[in-house]
Amino acid sequence: MTYQETAELAWQWVLDQVRWDDGPWIPESVGGPEPAEIPDERDGMHSGIGGLAHALAEIGLSRPWTDREQALAERIGERIRAGIAESTDCTFFDGLVSSIGALTALGLPGSAAAVERLQELAEPDGWPQTSVVPPKYLPDARINDMTLGTAGVLLGALWARRSGVEGSTQLAERAVALLLAEAVPVPAGLDWPFVPERFLPEPKSSMPNLSHGLAGVAATLAIAGSELGRPDLVDAARRGAEHLVTLNVGDDKGFLVPRLVPVNEDSDLDPVTYNWCHGPAGTSLLFAALEHAGVDQVAGEPPLSWRRRCSHTVRTSGLPERLYPGFWDNDGRCCGTTGVADVLLDSWQSTGDQVDLDFALFLADTLVERAVHDGQHAYWQFIEHRNDDPVLPPGVGWMQGAAGIAAYLFRVARVVDQGRQARTALRMENWWAVRA
């Protein structure tokens, strides 16, 4: 079965999961032990209808939308715009930053209201959040990272600014000031922990890769420096990368930073992984950002060299084979095969490295092989090896489900047909990495 055929079957399955009672909304997964209920994060990018907006954007580059898809896009826009005024979630995954991404993907208005709401919610030391709370963290803790915290607000502000949204520059400058204030000087450069130390009842390991740590903050600052004409931000990002490379545990050709630093010996998670969230696939976006911002060297090597090191480590890691229980049990964007594949396809379209394209196509072949077919539908089931029944129900959404996987396969089909100049749907977290 071709990439396009598998993508269409999977997308049809996603469309058939859209609920219209108080809709639109989608369940996180289908067929599990619990009946599907409207999730709290129903409008978000991670697993909600905001993610369907990104899938629709990718599909729209492959073929015209159907009437059903056009109607869905309009209803997604209506639903997201209606919630902005009362939203208190400021995150990239599910909140106001997610709303900016979804509305932009659909070419719909409303981002200005999200920017204004983010300005309203800003407090002197950051934005309110509900992800880290007592007793593990002190009250009113702040988050620095790209997916839940201040760097995410900056990412959204910069994306809105590229569309000319009023107030986005001021929002970006506010987020920049907060991130600079939270920078922690270290011997090799600068660091940004997930949560500032003053909110920790006791020391915790940091998560230094893209999603929750240093790599994501530094990447966002590099792009901010480029977009706002501020060399000081680019330099801060470079100093963050200088520290990050001291954490490298990869071989002499690669780049690999542990999931946690220091490593938590009591954790049942592998100390390293290779995905978008906590591995070199996602962390490569930092080096792409530094290259885009004009940085010549990081620790004696050009940023492109470090980006290629990340790719080498991913390609030689053993994924997508499930080498042992717990290794590569996920094919989604957030934590698995699709997220890695999309990054490598970005890299190929930017640098022209054939090895990246070859591996991205190999991963696409794997996704086609692993698709579960049910009549005119297709979906994917991941594995949780610690469960009595390790096969998980199929996920629906963007980061952990069929919508995100299908979108990648639509993109791959265009690449095979059109080559390196094939269009892709740019997003706030990758636009600088796709083109040279």
Short mmCIF file of C-alpha atoms in Angstrom, two decimals:
data_model
loop_
_atom_site.label_atom_id
_atom_site.label_comp_id
_atom_site.label_asym_id
_atom_site.label_seq_id
_atom_site.Cartn_x
_atom_site.Cartn_y
_atom_site.Cartn_z
CA MET A 1 0.00 0.00 0.00
CA THR A 2 1.33 3.47 -0.86
CA TYR A 3 2.02 6.34 1.54
CA GLN A 4 -0.92 8.30 0.14
CA GLU A 5 -3.32 5.37 0.38
CA THR A 6 -2.36 4.63 3.98
CA ALA A 7 -2.60 8.33 4.85
CA GLU A 8 -6.09 8.59 3.37
CA LEU A 9 -7.34 5.51 5.25
CA ALA A 10 -5.91 6.78 8.52
CA TRP A 11 -7.32 10.25 8.03
CA GLN A 12 -10.74 8.80 7.23
CA TRP A 13 -10.58 6.93 10.53
CA VAL A 14 -9.72 10.19 12.32
CA LEU A 15 -12.61 12.00 10.66
CA ASP A 16 -14.96 9.24 11.75
CA GLN A 17 -13.86 9.74 15.37
CA VAL A 18 -14.90 13.42 15.44
CA ARG A 19 -17.79 13.85 17.88
CA TRP A 20 -20.39 16.52 17.33
CA ASP A 21 -22.27 16.40 20.65
CA ASP A 22 -21.00 19.71 22.02
CA GLY A 23 -18.59 19.37 19.12
CA PRO A 24 -16.30 19.21 17.50
CA TRP A 25 -14.09 17.14 19.77
CA ILE A 26 -12.12 13.92 19.55
CA PRO A 27 -11.35 11.27 22.14
CA GLU A 28 -7.72 10.75 23.04
CA SER A 29 -8.04 7.10 22.03
CA VAL A 30 -10.74 4.69 20.88
CA GLY A 31 -11.67 1.21 22.05
CA GLY A 32 -10.12 1.29 25.50
CA PRO A 33 -11.66 0.02 28.75
CA GLU A 34 -13.22 3.41 29.53
CA PRO A 35 -15.93 5.06 27.37
CA ALA A 36 -14.82 8.13 25.46
CA GLU A 37 -15.56 11.34 27.33
CA ILE A 38 -14.91 14.94 26.33
CA PRO A 39 -11.32 15.58 27.44
CA ASP A 40 -10.33 18.69 29.36
CA GLU A 41 -7.79 19.60 26.66
CA ARG A 42 -10.34 19.15 23.87
CA ASP A 43 -9.20 22.18 21.85
CA GLY A 44 -5.45 21.66 22.14
CA MET A 45 -2.78 20.73 19.64
CA HIS A 46 -1.44 17.71 21.50
CA SER A 47 -4.51 15.44 21.42
CA GLY A 48 -7.43 17.71 20.60
CA ILE A 49 -8.98 19.46 17.63
CA GLY A 50 -6.13 21.96 17.46
CA GLY A 51 -4.00 19.09 16.22
CA LEU A 52 -6.51 18.32 13.49
CA ALA A 53 -5.91 21.85 12.21
CA HIS A 54 -2.27 20.95 11.57
CA ALA A 55 -3.27 17.74 9.82
CA LEU A 56 -5.69 19.67 7.62
CA ALA A 57 -2.93 22.14 6.72
CA GLU A 58 -0.70 19.29 5.55
CA ILE A 59 -3.53 17.62 3.64
CA GLY A 60 -4.36 20.91 1.91
CA LEU A 61 -0.94 20.83 0.26
CA SER A 62 -1.68 17.37 -1.16
CA ARG A 63 -5.22 17.86 -2.46
CA PRO A 64 -8.21 20.18 -2.08
CA TRP A 65 -10.24 19.74 1.09
CA THR A 66 -13.53 17.93 0.81
CA ASP A 67 -16.72 19.66 1.92
CA ARG A 68 -16.53 17.63 5.12
CA GLU A 69 -12.98 18.80 5.80
CA GLN A 70 -13.84 22.41 5.00
CA ALA A 71 -16.74 22.30 7.44
CA LEU A 72 -14.51 20.74 10.11
CA ALA A 73 -11.87 23.44 9.63
CA GLU A 74 -14.47 26.17 10.04
CA ARG A 75 -15.94 24.60 13.17
CA ILE A 76 -12.48 24.11 14.69
CA GLY A 77 -11.79 27.80 14.14
CA GLU A 78 -15.11 28.83 15.66
CA ARG A 79 -14.59 26.61 18.69
CA ILE A 80 -11.03 27.80 19.35
CA ARG A 81 -11.85 31.49 18.90
CA ALA A 82 -14.82 31.19 21.25
CA GLY A 83 -12.62 29.87 24.04
CA ILE A 84 -9.81 32.40 23.92
CA ALA A 85 -11.35 35.09 26.13
CA GLU A 86 -11.81 32.73 29.07
CA SER A 87 -8.73 30.54 28.60
CA THR A 88 -6.09 30.46 31.34
CA ASP A 89 -3.93 27.78 29.70
CA CYS A 90 -0.92 29.47 28.12
CA THR A 91 0.85 26.42 26.74
CA PHE A 92 2.14 25.31 23.34
CA PHE A 93 0.62 21.86 23.79
CA ASP A 94 -2.95 22.80 24.72
CA GLY A 95 -3.43 26.46 25.49
CA LEU A 96 -3.33 29.90 23.94
CA VAL A 97 -0.07 29.25 22.11
CA SER A 98 -1.67 26.13 20.67
CA SER A 99 -4.59 28.32 19.53
CA ILE A 100 -2.22 30.62 17.63
CA GLY A 101 -0.76 27.60 15.86
CA ALA A 102 -4.10 26.05 14.96
CA LEU A 103 -5.70 29.24 13.67
CA THR A 104 -2.61 30.09 11.63
CA ALA A 105 -2.52 26.58 10.17
CA LEU A 106 -6.10 27.01 8.96
CA GLY A 107 -5.54 30.54 7.68
CA LEU A 108 -8.23 31.83 10.03
CA PRO A 109 -8.35 35.00 12.16
CA GLY A 110 -8.17 35.02 15.94
CA SER A 111 -4.47 34.99 16.79
CA ALA A 112 -4.59 38.64 17.85
CA ALA A 113 -7.11 37.77 20.56
CA ALA A 114 -4.83 34.96 21.81
CA VAL A 115 -1.86 37.34 21.92
CA GLU A 116 -3.93 39.91 23.83
CA ARG A 117 -5.10 37.25 26.29
CA LEU A 118 -1.52 36.12 26.90
CA GLN A 119 -0.61 39.71 27.71
CA GLU A 120 -3.54 39.93 30.15
CA LEU A 121 -2.49 36.73 31.93
CA ALA A 122 1.18 37.67 32.28
CA GLU A 123 2.40 38.15 35.84
CA PRO A 124 5.66 39.83 36.88
CA ASP A 125 7.64 36.59 36.80
CA GLY A 126 5.80 34.59 34.14
CA TRP A 127 2.54 32.94 33.21
CA PRO A 128 0.21 30.87 35.42
CA GLN A 129 0.32 27.11 34.96
CA THR A 130 -1.21 23.97 36.45
CA SER A 131 1.38 21.36 35.43
CA VAL A 132 3.77 21.63 38.39
CA VAL A 133 2.05 22.05 41.74
CA PRO A 134 2.58 21.32 45.44
CA PRO A 135 3.82 19.26 47.14
CA LYS A 136 6.49 18.41 44.53
CA TYR A 137 6.85 22.11 43.70
CA LEU A 138 6.28 25.27 45.68
CA PRO A 139 3.11 27.32 45.09
CA ASP A 140 2.89 29.56 42.02
CA ALA A 141 5.84 27.88 40.34
CA ARG A 142 6.93 29.07 36.91
CA ILE A 143 8.08 26.97 33.95
CA ASN A 144 10.81 27.99 31.52
CA ASP A 145 10.36 25.37 28.82
CA MET A 146 9.09 25.39 25.23
CA THR A 147 5.99 23.24 25.60
CA LEU A 148 4.48 24.37 28.93
CA GLY A 149 6.28 27.56 29.88
CA THR A 150 7.72 30.94 29.00
CA ALA A 151 9.72 29.76 25.97
CA GLY A 152 6.46 28.42 24.55
CA VAL A 153 4.83 31.83 24.90
CA LEU A 154 7.82 33.33 23.10
CA LEU A 155 7.51 30.73 20.35
CA GLY A 156 3.84 31.62 19.87
CA ALA A 157 4.55 35.34 19.91
CA LEU A 158 7.21 34.99 17.23
CA TRP A 159 4.91 32.88 15.07
CA ALA A 160 2.13 35.44 15.39
CA ARG A 161 4.60 38.20 14.61
CA ARG A 162 5.52 36.51 11.32
CA SER A 163 1.86 36.88 10.37
CA GLY A 164 1.81 40.55 11.37
CA VAL A 165 -0.39 40.07 14.44
CA GLU A 166 -0.77 43.24 16.50
CA GLY A 167 0.85 43.10 19.93
CA SER A 168 3.01 40.07 19.13
CA THR A 169 6.31 41.96 19.28
CA GLN A 170 5.51 43.32 22.73
CA LEU A 171 4.54 39.84 23.91
CA ALA A 172 7.77 38.42 22.54
CA GLU A 173 9.87 41.08 24.27
CA ARG A 174 8.11 40.37 27.55
CA ALA A 175 8.83 36.64 27.30
CA VAL A 176 12.45 37.33 26.30
CA ALA A 177 13.02 39.49 29.38
CA LEU A 178 11.68 36.76 31.64
CA LEU A 179 13.85 34.07 30.06
CA LEU A 180 16.97 36.18 30.32
CA ALA A 181 16.20 36.79 33.98
CA GLU A 182 15.89 33.03 34.57
CA ALA A 183 19.21 32.13 32.90
CA VAL A 184 21.57 30.22 35.20
CA PRO A 185 25.30 30.81 34.58
CA VAL A 186 27.29 27.56 34.51
CA PRO A 187 30.99 26.95 33.77
CA ALA A 188 30.44 26.26 30.06
CA GLY A 189 27.75 28.85 29.38
CA LEU A 190 24.09 29.20 30.40
CA ASP A 191 21.36 26.84 31.52
CA TRP A 192 17.60 27.02 31.85
CA PRO A 193 16.02 24.38 34.10
CA PHE A 194 12.48 23.17 33.53
CA VAL A 195 11.39 24.91 36.75
CA PRO A 196 13.56 27.58 38.42
CA GLU A 197 15.36 26.32 41.50
CA ARG A 198 13.54 28.73 43.83
CA PHE A 199 10.35 26.74 43.30
CA LEU A 200 11.89 23.36 44.21
CA PRO A 201 11.47 22.03 47.76
CA GLU A 202 14.46 19.79 47.04
CA PRO A 203 16.88 19.43 44.10
CA LYS A 204 15.56 17.61 41.02
CA SER A 205 17.09 16.27 37.85
CA SER A 206 16.71 18.53 34.83
CA MET A 207 15.37 17.52 31.41
CA PRO A 208 17.85 19.22 29.07
CA ASN A 209 16.48 18.27 25.64
CA LEU A 210 13.91 20.04 23.46
CA SER A 211 10.50 19.61 25.05
CA HIS A 212 11.15 20.53 28.67
CA GLY A 213 14.60 21.99 28.92
CA LEU A 214 17.67 23.81 27.79
CA ALA A 215 17.58 22.84 24.10
CA GLY A 216 14.06 24.15 23.61
CA VAL A 217 14.68 27.41 25.47
CA ALA A 218 17.93 28.07 23.61
CA ALA A 219 16.36 27.27 20.22
CA THR A 220 13.55 29.72 20.88
CA LEU A 221 15.95 32.44 21.99
CA ALA A 222 18.07 31.94 18.87
CA ILE A 223 15.04 32.44 16.65
CA ALA A 224 13.92 35.41 18.74
CA GLY A 225 17.32 37.01 18.29
CA SER A 226 17.10 36.54 14.53
CA GLU A 227 13.50 37.77 14.25
CA LEU A 228 13.82 40.73 16.63
CA GLY A 229 17.29 41.84 15.50
CA ARG A 230 18.83 41.19 18.92
CA PRO A 231 22.33 39.69 18.85
CA ASP A 232 22.27 39.39 22.66
CA LEU A 233 19.57 36.73 22.40
CA VAL A 234 21.49 34.79 19.78
CA ASP A 235 24.55 34.92 22.03
CA ALA A 236 22.54 33.68 25.02
CA ALA A 237 21.28 30.79 22.88
CA ARG A 238 24.82 29.99 21.76
CA ARG A 239 26.01 29.95 25.37
CA GLY A 240 23.17 27.58 26.21
CA ALA A 241 24.28 25.27 23.41
CA GLU A 242 27.89 25.48 24.64
CA HIS A 243 26.69 24.07 27.96
CA LEU A 244 24.45 21.48 26.32
CA VAL A 245 27.30 19.92 24.36
CA THR A 246 29.17 19.27 27.59
CA LEU A 247 26.36 16.83 28.45
CA ASN A 248 26.95 14.77 25.29
CA VAL A 249 27.26 11.03 25.98
CA GLY A 250 27.19 10.00 22.30
CA ASP A 251 30.06 8.54 20.32
CA ASP A 252 32.67 10.65 18.52
CA LYS A 253 30.38 11.01 15.49
CA GLY A 254 27.12 11.56 17.33
CA PHE A 255 25.27 13.68 19.85
CA LEU A 256 23.14 12.32 22.67
CA VAL A 257 22.09 14.01 25.90
CA PRO A 258 20.48 11.96 28.70
CA ARG A 259 16.77 12.27 29.34
CA LEU A 260 17.52 13.42 32.90
CA VAL A 261 20.65 15.12 34.28
CA PRO A 262 21.82 13.81 36.63
CA VAL A 263 20.49 10.41 35.61
CA ASN A 264 17.83 9.10 37.99
CA GLU A 265 19.00 5.60 38.81
CA ASP A 266 15.62 4.73 40.36
CA SER A 267 13.65 5.51 37.20
CA ASP A 268 12.28 2.61 35.13
CA LEU A 269 12.76 4.71 31.99
CA ASP A 270 15.79 4.30 29.75
CA PRO A 271 18.41 6.95 30.61
CA VAL A 272 18.53 8.02 26.95
CA THR A 273 15.99 8.13 24.16
CA TYR A 274 16.05 9.35 20.57
CA ASN A 275 12.71 11.08 20.03
CA TRP A 276 11.36 14.61 19.54
CA CYS A 277 10.72 15.32 23.21
CA HIS A 278 13.83 14.08 24.96
CA GLY A 279 16.25 12.92 22.28
CA PRO A 280 18.57 14.12 19.53
CA ALA A 281 15.79 14.28 16.94
CA GLY A 282 14.16 17.21 18.72
CA THR A 283 17.40 18.67 20.04
CA SER A 284 18.72 18.98 16.49
CA LEU A 285 16.25 21.85 16.07
CA LEU A 286 18.42 23.93 18.41
CA PHE A 287 21.39 23.64 16.09
CA ALA A 288 19.21 24.41 13.08
CA ALA A 289 18.03 27.54 14.92
CA LEU A 290 21.59 28.62 15.68
CA GLU A 291 22.56 28.15 12.05
CA HIS A 292 19.52 30.15 10.96
CA ALA A 293 20.54 32.91 13.39
CA GLY A 294 24.04 33.12 11.90
CA VAL A 295 26.10 31.47 14.65
CA ASP A 296 29.46 30.32 13.27
CA GLN A 297 30.53 27.83 15.91
CA VAL A 298 29.39 25.98 19.00
CA ALA A 299 32.21 24.41 21.01
CA GLY A 300 34.52 24.60 18.00
CA GLU A 301 32.13 23.12 15.42
CA PRO A 302 29.57 24.75 13.10
CA PRO A 303 25.95 24.28 14.18
CA LEU A 304 25.34 22.18 11.05
CA SER A 305 27.98 19.73 12.29
CA TRP A 306 26.09 19.28 15.57
CA ARG A 307 22.83 18.90 13.67
CA ARG A 308 24.40 16.14 11.58
CA ARG A 309 25.72 14.51 14.75
CA CYS A 310 22.13 14.35 16.04
CA SER A 311 21.00 12.73 12.80
CA HIS A 312 23.82 10.19 12.95
CA THR A 313 22.88 9.17 16.49
CA VAL A 314 19.22 8.74 15.55
CA ARG A 315 20.03 6.72 12.43
CA THR A 316 22.39 4.37 14.28
CA SER A 317 20.32 3.95 17.44
CA GLY A 318 18.44 0.83 16.35
CA LEU A 319 15.05 2.50 15.99
CA PRO A 320 12.40 1.79 14.79
CA GLU A 321 13.04 -1.82 15.84
CA ARG A 322 11.67 -2.73 19.25
CA LEU A 323 14.99 -4.04 20.48
CA TYR A 324 13.73 -4.86 23.98
CA PRO A 325 10.61 -4.12 26.06
CA GLY A 326 10.33 -0.38 26.43
CA PHE A 327 12.59 0.52 23.52
CA TRP A 328 10.71 2.25 20.72
CA ASP A 329 7.19 1.16 21.55
CA ASN A 330 5.69 4.34 20.08
CA ASP A 331 5.15 5.50 16.50
CA GLY A 332 3.72 8.95 17.23
CA ARG A 333 5.08 12.47 16.83
CA CYS A 334 5.73 13.30 20.46
CA CYS A 335 7.66 10.23 21.48
CA GLY A 336 8.15 7.98 18.49
CA THR A 337 8.75 7.18 14.86
CA THR A 338 6.77 9.98 13.22
CA GLY A 339 8.40 12.77 15.21
CA VAL A 340 11.85 11.48 14.30
CA ALA A 341 10.90 11.00 10.66
CA ASP A 342 9.49 14.50 10.30
CA VAL A 343 12.65 16.06 11.75
CA LEU A 344 14.84 14.09 9.36
CA LEU A 345 12.69 15.10 6.41
CA ASP A 346 13.04 18.74 7.54
CA SER A 347 16.80 18.22 7.68
CA TRP A 348 16.93 16.77 4.17
CA GLN A 349 14.85 19.58 2.70
CA SER A 350 17.16 22.07 4.42
CA THR A 351 20.60 20.50 3.89
CA GLY A 352 20.13 17.99 1.09
CA ASP A 353 21.79 15.17 3.05
CA GLN A 354 20.66 12.01 1.27
CA VAL A 355 21.10 9.85 4.38
CA ASP A 356 18.37 11.85 6.10
CA LEU A 357 15.94 11.30 3.24
CA ASP A 358 16.77 7.60 3.08
CA PHE A 359 16.07 7.14 6.77
CA ALA A 360 12.91 9.28 6.67
CA LEU A 361 11.56 7.07 3.87
CA PHE A 362 12.57 3.93 5.76
CA LEU A 363 10.59 5.18 8.74
CA ALA A 364 7.64 5.95 6.46
CA ASP A 365 7.79 2.37 5.17
CA THR A 366 7.75 1.18 8.79
CA LEU A 367 4.66 3.23 9.53
CA VAL A 368 2.88 1.76 6.52
CA GLU A 369 3.84 -1.76 7.65
CA ARG A 370 2.68 -1.16 11.24
CA ALA A 371 -0.69 0.32 10.28
CA VAL A 372 -3.65 -1.70 11.55
CA HIS A 373 -6.29 -2.02 8.82
CA ASP A 374 -9.98 -2.28 9.58
CA GLY A 375 -12.08 -2.11 6.43
CA GLN A 376 -11.67 1.35 4.95
CA HIS A 377 -9.80 2.57 8.01
CA ALA A 378 -6.22 2.43 9.28
CA TYR A 379 -4.69 3.38 12.62
CA TRP A 380 -1.73 2.57 14.86
CA GLN A 381 -1.48 0.94 18.27
CA PHE A 382 1.45 1.61 20.56
CA ILE A 383 2.81 -0.58 23.35
CA GLU A 384 3.16 -0.03 27.09
CA HIS A 385 5.28 -3.01 28.12
CA ARG A 386 4.59 -2.45 31.83
CA ASN A 387 0.85 -3.11 31.39
CA ASP A 388 -0.71 -6.56 31.75
CA ASP A 389 -2.20 -5.96 28.31
CA PRO A 390 0.64 -4.09 26.61
CA VAL A 391 -1.17 -3.13 23.38
CA LEU A 392 -2.73 0.32 23.81
CA PRO A 393 -5.96 1.47 22.15
CA PRO A 394 -5.36 3.53 19.00
CA GLY A 395 -4.78 7.24 19.52
CA VAL A 396 -6.61 9.79 17.42
CA GLY A 397 -4.82 13.13 17.65
CA TRP A 398 -1.74 14.95 16.44
CA MET A 399 1.08 14.18 18.85
CA GLN A 400 0.14 10.65 19.88
CA GLY A 401 -2.26 9.38 17.25
CA ALA A 402 -3.33 8.74 13.70
CA ALA A 403 -3.84 12.39 12.72
CA GLY A 404 -0.17 13.21 13.18
CA ILE A 405 1.03 10.02 11.52
CA ALA A 406 -1.29 10.44 8.55
CA ALA A 407 -0.08 14.02 8.05
CA TYR A 408 3.51 12.79 7.81
CA LEU A 409 2.56 10.18 5.23
CA PHE A 410 0.76 12.82 3.15
CA ARG A 411 3.97 14.85 3.26
CA VAL A 412 6.15 11.90 2.29
CA ALA A 413 3.92 11.14 -0.68
CA ARG A 414 4.46 14.70 -1.93
CA VAL A 415 8.21 14.43 -1.42
CA VAL A 416 8.39 11.22 -3.43
CA ASP A 417 6.41 12.87 -6.21
CA GLN A 418 7.94 16.37 -6.17
CA GLY A 419 11.41 16.01 -4.66
CA ARG A 420 13.23 18.40 -2.37
CA GLN A 421 11.11 21.39 -3.38
CA ALA A 422 7.90 19.74 -2.16
CA ARG A 423 5.93 22.13 0.01
CA THR A 424 5.36 21.36 3.67
CA ALA A 425 3.09 22.94 6.22
CA LEU A 426 5.38 25.08 8.36
CA ARG A 427 4.70 25.26 12.07
CA MET A 428 5.94 27.50 14.85
CA GLU A 429 8.33 24.83 16.18
CA ASN A 430 10.05 23.88 12.92
CA TRP A 431 9.85 26.62 10.26
CA TRP A 432 13.52 27.56 10.57
CA ALA A 433 14.65 23.94 10.08
CA VAL A 434 12.90 23.12 6.80
CA ARG A 435 14.57 25.42 4.29
CA ALA A 436 18.21 26.40 3.84
#
